[in-house]
Coordinates of C-alpha atoms and ligand atoms in Angstrom, one line a residue:
X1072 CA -45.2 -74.9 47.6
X1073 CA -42.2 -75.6 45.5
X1074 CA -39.0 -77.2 47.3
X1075 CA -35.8 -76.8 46.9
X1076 CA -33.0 -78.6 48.4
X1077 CA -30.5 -75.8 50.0
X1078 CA -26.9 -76.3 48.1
X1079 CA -23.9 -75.5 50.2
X1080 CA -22.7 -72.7 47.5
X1081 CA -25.9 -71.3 48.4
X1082 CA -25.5 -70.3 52.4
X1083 CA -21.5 -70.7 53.2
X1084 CA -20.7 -67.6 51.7
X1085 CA -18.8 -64.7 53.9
X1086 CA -21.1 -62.6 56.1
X1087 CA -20.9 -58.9 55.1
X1088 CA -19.9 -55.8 57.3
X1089 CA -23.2 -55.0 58.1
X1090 CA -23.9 -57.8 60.1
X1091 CA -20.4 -57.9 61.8
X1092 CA -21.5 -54.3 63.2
X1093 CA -24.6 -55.2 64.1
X1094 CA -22.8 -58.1 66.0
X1095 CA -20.5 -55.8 67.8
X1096 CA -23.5 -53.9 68.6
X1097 CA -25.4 -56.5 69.9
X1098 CA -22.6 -57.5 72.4
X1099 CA -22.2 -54.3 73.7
X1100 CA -25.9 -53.7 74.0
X1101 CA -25.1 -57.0 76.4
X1102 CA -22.7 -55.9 78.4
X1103 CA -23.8 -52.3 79.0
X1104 CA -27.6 -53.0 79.1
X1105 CA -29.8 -54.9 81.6
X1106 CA -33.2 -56.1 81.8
X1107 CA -35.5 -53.5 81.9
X1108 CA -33.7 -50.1 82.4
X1109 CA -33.0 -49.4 79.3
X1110 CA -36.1 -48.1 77.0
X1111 CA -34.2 -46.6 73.9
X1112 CA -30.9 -47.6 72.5
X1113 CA -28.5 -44.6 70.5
X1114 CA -28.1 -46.7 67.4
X1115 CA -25.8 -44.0 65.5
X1116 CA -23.1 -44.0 68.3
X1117 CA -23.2 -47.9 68.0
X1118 CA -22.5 -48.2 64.3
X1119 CA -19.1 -46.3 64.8
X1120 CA -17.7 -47.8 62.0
X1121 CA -20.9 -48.0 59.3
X1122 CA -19.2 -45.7 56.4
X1123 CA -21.8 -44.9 54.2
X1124 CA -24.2 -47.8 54.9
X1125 CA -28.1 -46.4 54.9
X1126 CA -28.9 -46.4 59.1
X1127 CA -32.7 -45.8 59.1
X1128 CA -33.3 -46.1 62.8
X1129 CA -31.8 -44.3 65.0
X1130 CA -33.3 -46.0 68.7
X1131 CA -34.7 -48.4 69.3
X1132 CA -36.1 -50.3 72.1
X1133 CA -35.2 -54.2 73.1
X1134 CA -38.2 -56.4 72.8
X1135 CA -38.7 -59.1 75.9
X1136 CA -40.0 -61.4 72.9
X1137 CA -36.2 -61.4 71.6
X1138 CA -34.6 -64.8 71.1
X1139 CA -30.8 -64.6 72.2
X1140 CA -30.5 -67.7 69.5
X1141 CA -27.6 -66.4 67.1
X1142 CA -28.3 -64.4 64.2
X1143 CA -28.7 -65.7 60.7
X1144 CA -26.3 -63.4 58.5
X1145 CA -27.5 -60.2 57.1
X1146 CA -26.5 -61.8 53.7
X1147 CA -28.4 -65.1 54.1
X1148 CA -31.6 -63.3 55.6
X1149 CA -31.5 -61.0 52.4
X1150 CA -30.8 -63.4 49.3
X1151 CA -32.5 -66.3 49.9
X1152 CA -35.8 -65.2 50.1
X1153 CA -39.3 -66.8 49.1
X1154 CA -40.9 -63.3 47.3
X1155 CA -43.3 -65.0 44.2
X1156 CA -44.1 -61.3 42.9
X1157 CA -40.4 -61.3 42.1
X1158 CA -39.7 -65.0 41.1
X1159 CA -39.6 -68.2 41.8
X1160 CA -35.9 -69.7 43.1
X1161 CA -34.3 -68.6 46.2
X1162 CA -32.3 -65.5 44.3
X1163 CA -34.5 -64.2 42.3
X1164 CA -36.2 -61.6 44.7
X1165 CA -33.1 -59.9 45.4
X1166 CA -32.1 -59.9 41.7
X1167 CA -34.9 -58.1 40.6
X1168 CA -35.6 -56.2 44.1
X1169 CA -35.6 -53.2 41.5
X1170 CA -39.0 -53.3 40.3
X1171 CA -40.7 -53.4 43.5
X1172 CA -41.3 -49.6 44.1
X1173 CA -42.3 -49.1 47.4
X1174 CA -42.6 -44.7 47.7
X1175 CA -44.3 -43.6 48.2
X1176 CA -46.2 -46.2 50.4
X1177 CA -49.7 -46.2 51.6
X1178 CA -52.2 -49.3 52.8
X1179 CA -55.9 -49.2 53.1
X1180 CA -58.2 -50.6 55.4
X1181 CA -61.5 -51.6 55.3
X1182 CA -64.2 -53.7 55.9
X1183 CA -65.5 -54.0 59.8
X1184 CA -63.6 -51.6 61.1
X1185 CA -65.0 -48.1 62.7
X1186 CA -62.1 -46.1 61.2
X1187 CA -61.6 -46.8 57.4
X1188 CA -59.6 -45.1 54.8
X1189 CA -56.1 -44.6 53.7
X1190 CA -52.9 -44.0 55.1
X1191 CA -50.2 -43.2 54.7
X1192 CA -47.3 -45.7 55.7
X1193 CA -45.7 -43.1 58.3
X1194 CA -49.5 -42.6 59.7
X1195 CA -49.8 -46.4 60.0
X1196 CA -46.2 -46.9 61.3
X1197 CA -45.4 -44.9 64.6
X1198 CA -41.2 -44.3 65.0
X1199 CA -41.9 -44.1 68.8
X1200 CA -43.3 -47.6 68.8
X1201 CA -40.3 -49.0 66.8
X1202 CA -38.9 -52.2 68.6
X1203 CA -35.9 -54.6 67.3
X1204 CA -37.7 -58.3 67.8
X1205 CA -35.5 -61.2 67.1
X1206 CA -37.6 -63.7 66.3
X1207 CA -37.2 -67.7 64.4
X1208 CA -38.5 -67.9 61.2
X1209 CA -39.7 -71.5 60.6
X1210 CA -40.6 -71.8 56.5
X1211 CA -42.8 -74.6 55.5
X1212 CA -39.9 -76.0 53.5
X1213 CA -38.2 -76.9 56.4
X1214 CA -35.4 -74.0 57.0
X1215 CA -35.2 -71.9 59.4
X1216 CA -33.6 -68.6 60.1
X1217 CA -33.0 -66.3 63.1
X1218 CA -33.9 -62.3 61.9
X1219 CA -33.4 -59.4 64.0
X1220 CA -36.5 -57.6 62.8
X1221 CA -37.5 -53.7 63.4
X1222 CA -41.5 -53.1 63.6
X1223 CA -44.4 -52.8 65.5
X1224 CA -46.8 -54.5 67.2
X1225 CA -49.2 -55.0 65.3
X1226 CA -53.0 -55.5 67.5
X1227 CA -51.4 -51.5 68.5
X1228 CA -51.8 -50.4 64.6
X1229 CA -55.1 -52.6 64.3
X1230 CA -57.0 -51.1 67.4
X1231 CA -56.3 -47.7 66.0
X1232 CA -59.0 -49.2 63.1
X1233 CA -61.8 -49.8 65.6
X1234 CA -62.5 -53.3 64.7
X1235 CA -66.1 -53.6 65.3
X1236 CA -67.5 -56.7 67.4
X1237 CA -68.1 -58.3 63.8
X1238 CA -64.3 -58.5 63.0
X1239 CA -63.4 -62.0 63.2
X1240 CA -60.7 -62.3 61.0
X1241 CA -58.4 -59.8 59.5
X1242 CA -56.7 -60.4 56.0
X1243 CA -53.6 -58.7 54.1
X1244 CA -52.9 -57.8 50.7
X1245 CA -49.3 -57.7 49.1
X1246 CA -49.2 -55.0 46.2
X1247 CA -50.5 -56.4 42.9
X1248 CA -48.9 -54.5 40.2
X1249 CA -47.8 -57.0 36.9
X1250 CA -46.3 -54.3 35.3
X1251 CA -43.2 -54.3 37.2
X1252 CA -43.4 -57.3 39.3
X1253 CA -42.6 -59.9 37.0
X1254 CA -43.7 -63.2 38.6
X1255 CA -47.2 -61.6 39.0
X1256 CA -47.3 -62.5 35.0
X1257 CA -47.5 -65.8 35.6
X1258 CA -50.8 -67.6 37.5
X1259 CA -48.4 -69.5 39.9
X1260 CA -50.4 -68.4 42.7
X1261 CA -54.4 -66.2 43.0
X1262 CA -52.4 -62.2 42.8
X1263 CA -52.3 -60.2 44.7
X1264 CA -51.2 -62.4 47.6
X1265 CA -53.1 -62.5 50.8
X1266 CA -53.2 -64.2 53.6
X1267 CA -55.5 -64.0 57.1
X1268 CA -55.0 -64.5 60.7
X1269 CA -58.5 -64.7 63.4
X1270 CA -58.7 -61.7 65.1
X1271 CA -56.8 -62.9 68.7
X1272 CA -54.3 -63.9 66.6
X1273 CA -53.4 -60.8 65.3
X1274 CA -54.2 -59.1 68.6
X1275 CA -51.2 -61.6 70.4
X1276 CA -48.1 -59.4 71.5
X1277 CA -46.2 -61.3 69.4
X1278 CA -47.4 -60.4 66.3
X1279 CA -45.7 -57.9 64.9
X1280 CA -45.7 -55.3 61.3
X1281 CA -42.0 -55.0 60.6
X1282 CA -40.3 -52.3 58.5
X1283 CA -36.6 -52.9 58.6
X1284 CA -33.9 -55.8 60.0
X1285 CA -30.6 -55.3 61.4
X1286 CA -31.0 -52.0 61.7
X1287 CA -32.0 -50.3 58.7
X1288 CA -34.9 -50.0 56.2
X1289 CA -36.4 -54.0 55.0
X1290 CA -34.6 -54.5 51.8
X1291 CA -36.9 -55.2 49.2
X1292 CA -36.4 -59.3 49.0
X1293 CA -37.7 -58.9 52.2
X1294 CA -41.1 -57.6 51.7
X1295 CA -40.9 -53.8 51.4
X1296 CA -41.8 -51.3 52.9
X1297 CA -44.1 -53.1 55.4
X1298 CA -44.5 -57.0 56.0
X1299 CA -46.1 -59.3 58.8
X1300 CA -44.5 -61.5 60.6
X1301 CA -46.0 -64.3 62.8
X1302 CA -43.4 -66.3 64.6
X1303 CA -45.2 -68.7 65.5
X1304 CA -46.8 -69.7 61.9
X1305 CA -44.9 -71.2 58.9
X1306 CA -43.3 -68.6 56.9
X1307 CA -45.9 -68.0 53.8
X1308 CA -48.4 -66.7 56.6
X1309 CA -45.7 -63.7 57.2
X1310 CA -46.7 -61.8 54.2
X1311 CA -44.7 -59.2 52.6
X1312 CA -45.2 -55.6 51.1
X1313 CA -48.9 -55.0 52.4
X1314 CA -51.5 -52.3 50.8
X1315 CA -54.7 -53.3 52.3
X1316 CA -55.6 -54.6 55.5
X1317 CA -59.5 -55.7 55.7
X1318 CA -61.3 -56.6 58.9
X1319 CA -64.2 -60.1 58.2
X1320 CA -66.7 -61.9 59.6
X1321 CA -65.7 -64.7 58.2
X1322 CA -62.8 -66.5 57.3
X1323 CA -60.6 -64.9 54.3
X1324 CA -59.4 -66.5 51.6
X1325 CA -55.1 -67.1 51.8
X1326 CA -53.4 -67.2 48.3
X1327 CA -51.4 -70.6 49.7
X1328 CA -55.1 -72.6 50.7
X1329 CA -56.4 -71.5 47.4
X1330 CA -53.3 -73.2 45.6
X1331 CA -52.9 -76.1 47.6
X1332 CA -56.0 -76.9 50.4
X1333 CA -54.7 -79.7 51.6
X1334 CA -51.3 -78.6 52.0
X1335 CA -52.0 -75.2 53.5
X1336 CA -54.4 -74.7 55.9
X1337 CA -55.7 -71.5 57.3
X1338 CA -54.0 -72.2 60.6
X1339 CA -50.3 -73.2 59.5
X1340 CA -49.4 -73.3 62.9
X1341 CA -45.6 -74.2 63.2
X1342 CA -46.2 -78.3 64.7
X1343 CA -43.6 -80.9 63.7
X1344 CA -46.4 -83.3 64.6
X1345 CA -48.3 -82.3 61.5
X1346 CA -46.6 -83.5 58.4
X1347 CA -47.1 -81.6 55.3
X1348 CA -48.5 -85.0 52.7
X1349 CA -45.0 -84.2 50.7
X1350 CA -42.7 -84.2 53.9
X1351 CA -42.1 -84.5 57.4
X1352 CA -42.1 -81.3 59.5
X1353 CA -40.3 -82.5 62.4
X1354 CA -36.6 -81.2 61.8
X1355 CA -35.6 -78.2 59.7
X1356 CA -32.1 -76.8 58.6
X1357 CA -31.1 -73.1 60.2
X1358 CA -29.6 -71.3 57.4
X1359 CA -26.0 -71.0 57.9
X1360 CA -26.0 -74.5 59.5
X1361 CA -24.9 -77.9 58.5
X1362 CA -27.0 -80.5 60.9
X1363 CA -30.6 -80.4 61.0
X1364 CA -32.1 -79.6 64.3
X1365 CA -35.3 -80.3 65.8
X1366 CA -38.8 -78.1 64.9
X1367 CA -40.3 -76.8 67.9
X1368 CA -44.3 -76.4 68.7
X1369 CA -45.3 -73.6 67.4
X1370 CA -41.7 -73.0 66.2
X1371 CA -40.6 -72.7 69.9
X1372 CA -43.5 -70.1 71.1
X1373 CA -45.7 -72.3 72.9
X1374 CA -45.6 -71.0 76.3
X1375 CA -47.0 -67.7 74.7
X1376 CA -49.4 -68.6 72.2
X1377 CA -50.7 -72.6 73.2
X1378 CA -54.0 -71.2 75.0
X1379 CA -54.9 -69.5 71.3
X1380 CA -55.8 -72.9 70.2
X1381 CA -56.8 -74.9 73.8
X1382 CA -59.5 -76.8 72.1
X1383 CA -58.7 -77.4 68.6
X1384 CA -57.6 -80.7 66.7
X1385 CA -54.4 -79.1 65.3
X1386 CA -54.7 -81.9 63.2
X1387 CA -57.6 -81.0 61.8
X1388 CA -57.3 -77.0 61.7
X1389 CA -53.2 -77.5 60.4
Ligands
MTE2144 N1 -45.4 -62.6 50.7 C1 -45.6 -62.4 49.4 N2 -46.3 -61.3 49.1 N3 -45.2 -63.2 48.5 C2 -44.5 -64.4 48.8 O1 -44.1 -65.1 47.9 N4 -43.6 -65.8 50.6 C3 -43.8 -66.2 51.9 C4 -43.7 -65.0 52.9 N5 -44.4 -63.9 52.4 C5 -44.2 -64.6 50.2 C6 -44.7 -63.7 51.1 C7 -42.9 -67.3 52.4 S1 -43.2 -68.8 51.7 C8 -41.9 -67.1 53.3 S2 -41.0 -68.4 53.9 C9 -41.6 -65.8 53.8 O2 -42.3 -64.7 53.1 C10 -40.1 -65.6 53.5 O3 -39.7 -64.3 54.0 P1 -38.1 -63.9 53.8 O4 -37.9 -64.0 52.3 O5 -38.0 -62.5 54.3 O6 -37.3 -64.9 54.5

């Protein structure tokens, strides 16, 4: 995976109204809410101030998984962005967000599953199960970020498949259309990208499908309409703007191991005791901050997710 070193021009910049609401909303979900009696949130009475900005979800619920960590800005979360299908440096994706066309939306799912077929993303998606998650992002480059995602979780969608007792694995497919999505014209990486997760894995609460941040709809950049993310894994395993979803036997391929083996493994469990060969992985830089701060184990998820790999070499299985 290609590095680049963050330039200050590149995250100081100004926050933008969006995420100054969403603040104010956070703080008075904190004061008027607590612990468990609340189940769905009014969002539209607390964006009193939102003008014309596009509010896509109108409750949702508060996820015990939530990190109260500070958010990274809605404008750093949305423009620097690793999205190869629409280019290579930290900008591009949201520059050319534009060819990405994501309705209408549907994903198909096959392989060892009871239930295959297509659907359609609102069959796939349920708004009653929405949830805001707040969860780290830890990217194998070593930057971090702290995104208030909307989404579901996703062993619910998966079980709806009937995963027979061969299902193993499960691997993901982004969208492969070169047409429009101009880095997919170049071989940088095996198109369209995939990536794979063993089945507990993708069964684990945390592990979630997410359709929107801070409130509204995922912007494109960010892996529209429908992306994974696994808070506990580097990054590239989150994988963005999925059309198939196939339940294996064995181990599936992952467009990242296929470039680079011994860079990427299948696992690419957060551990800043496993170096990547090209760099250390035991500090990282949050996005929006100036020091570097220490990498957790298994990007701070440990106490949740540990017993997943009890008796592996981590080493070994990175
Ligand atoms: N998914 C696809 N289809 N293509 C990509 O290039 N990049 C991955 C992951 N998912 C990628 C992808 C990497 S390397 C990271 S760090 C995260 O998306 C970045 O997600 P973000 O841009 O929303 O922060």
């Amino acid at each position: 995976m290609l590095i680049k070193v963050v330039k200050k021009s590149d995250v100081n910049e100004h926050h933008v109204t969006d995420e100054s609401l969403y603040l104010n909303r956070r703080r008075f979900m904190q004061a008027s809410v607590s612990g468990a009696a609340i189940a769905a949130v009014p969002f539209m009475s607390l964006y009193p101030a939102a003008g014309n900005a596009k509010l896509e979800f109108n409750s949702l619920k508060k996820s015990k998984y939530s990190t109260d960590e500070e958010l990274t800005s809605f404008d750093d979360i949305t423009r620097y962005n690793n999205f190869y299908e629409l280019g290579l440096k930290k900008g591009d994706p949201k520059r050319n967000a534009h060819h990405l066309k994501v309705k209408p939306w549907a994903v198909k799912v096959e392989g060892e599953c009871e239930k295959p077929g297509e659907y359609g993303l609102e069959d796939l998606i349920l708004p009653s199960e929405h949830e805001e998650r707040i969860y780290r992002l830890r990217c194998v480059e070593a930057w971090s970020m702290v995104i208030p995602w909307v989404g579901v979780e996703l062993g619910g969608v998966l079980k709806r498949f009937h995963p027979t007792s061969k299902a193993k694995y499960v691997q993901f497919f982004t969208i492969y259309d070169p047409d429009n999505l101009p880095g997919q014209r170049r071989p940088v990486l095996e198109w369209p990208y995939r990536e794979g997760l063993r089945i507990d894995e993708a069964m684990h609460p945390l592990c979630i499908l997410a359709v929107g941040l801070y409130g509204k709809e995922l912007p494109n950049q960010n892996g529209a309409p429908l992306r994974l993310v696994v808070p506990w894994k580097y990054g590239f395993k989150s994988i963005k703007s999925i059309v198939r979803i196939r339940f294996t036997e064995k181990q599936p391929a992952t467009s990242w191991n296929l470039a680079g083996p011994r860079e990427y493994g299948f696992y690419s469990n957060v551990n800043p005791e496993v170096d990547h060969p090209r760099w250390s992985q035991k500090k990282e830089r949050r996005i929006g901050e100036v020091f570097k701060r220490n990498t957790l184990m298994f990007n701070g998820y440990a106490d949740q997710v540990a017993s997943l790999y009890e008796s592996m070499d981590l080493a070994k299985y990175y």
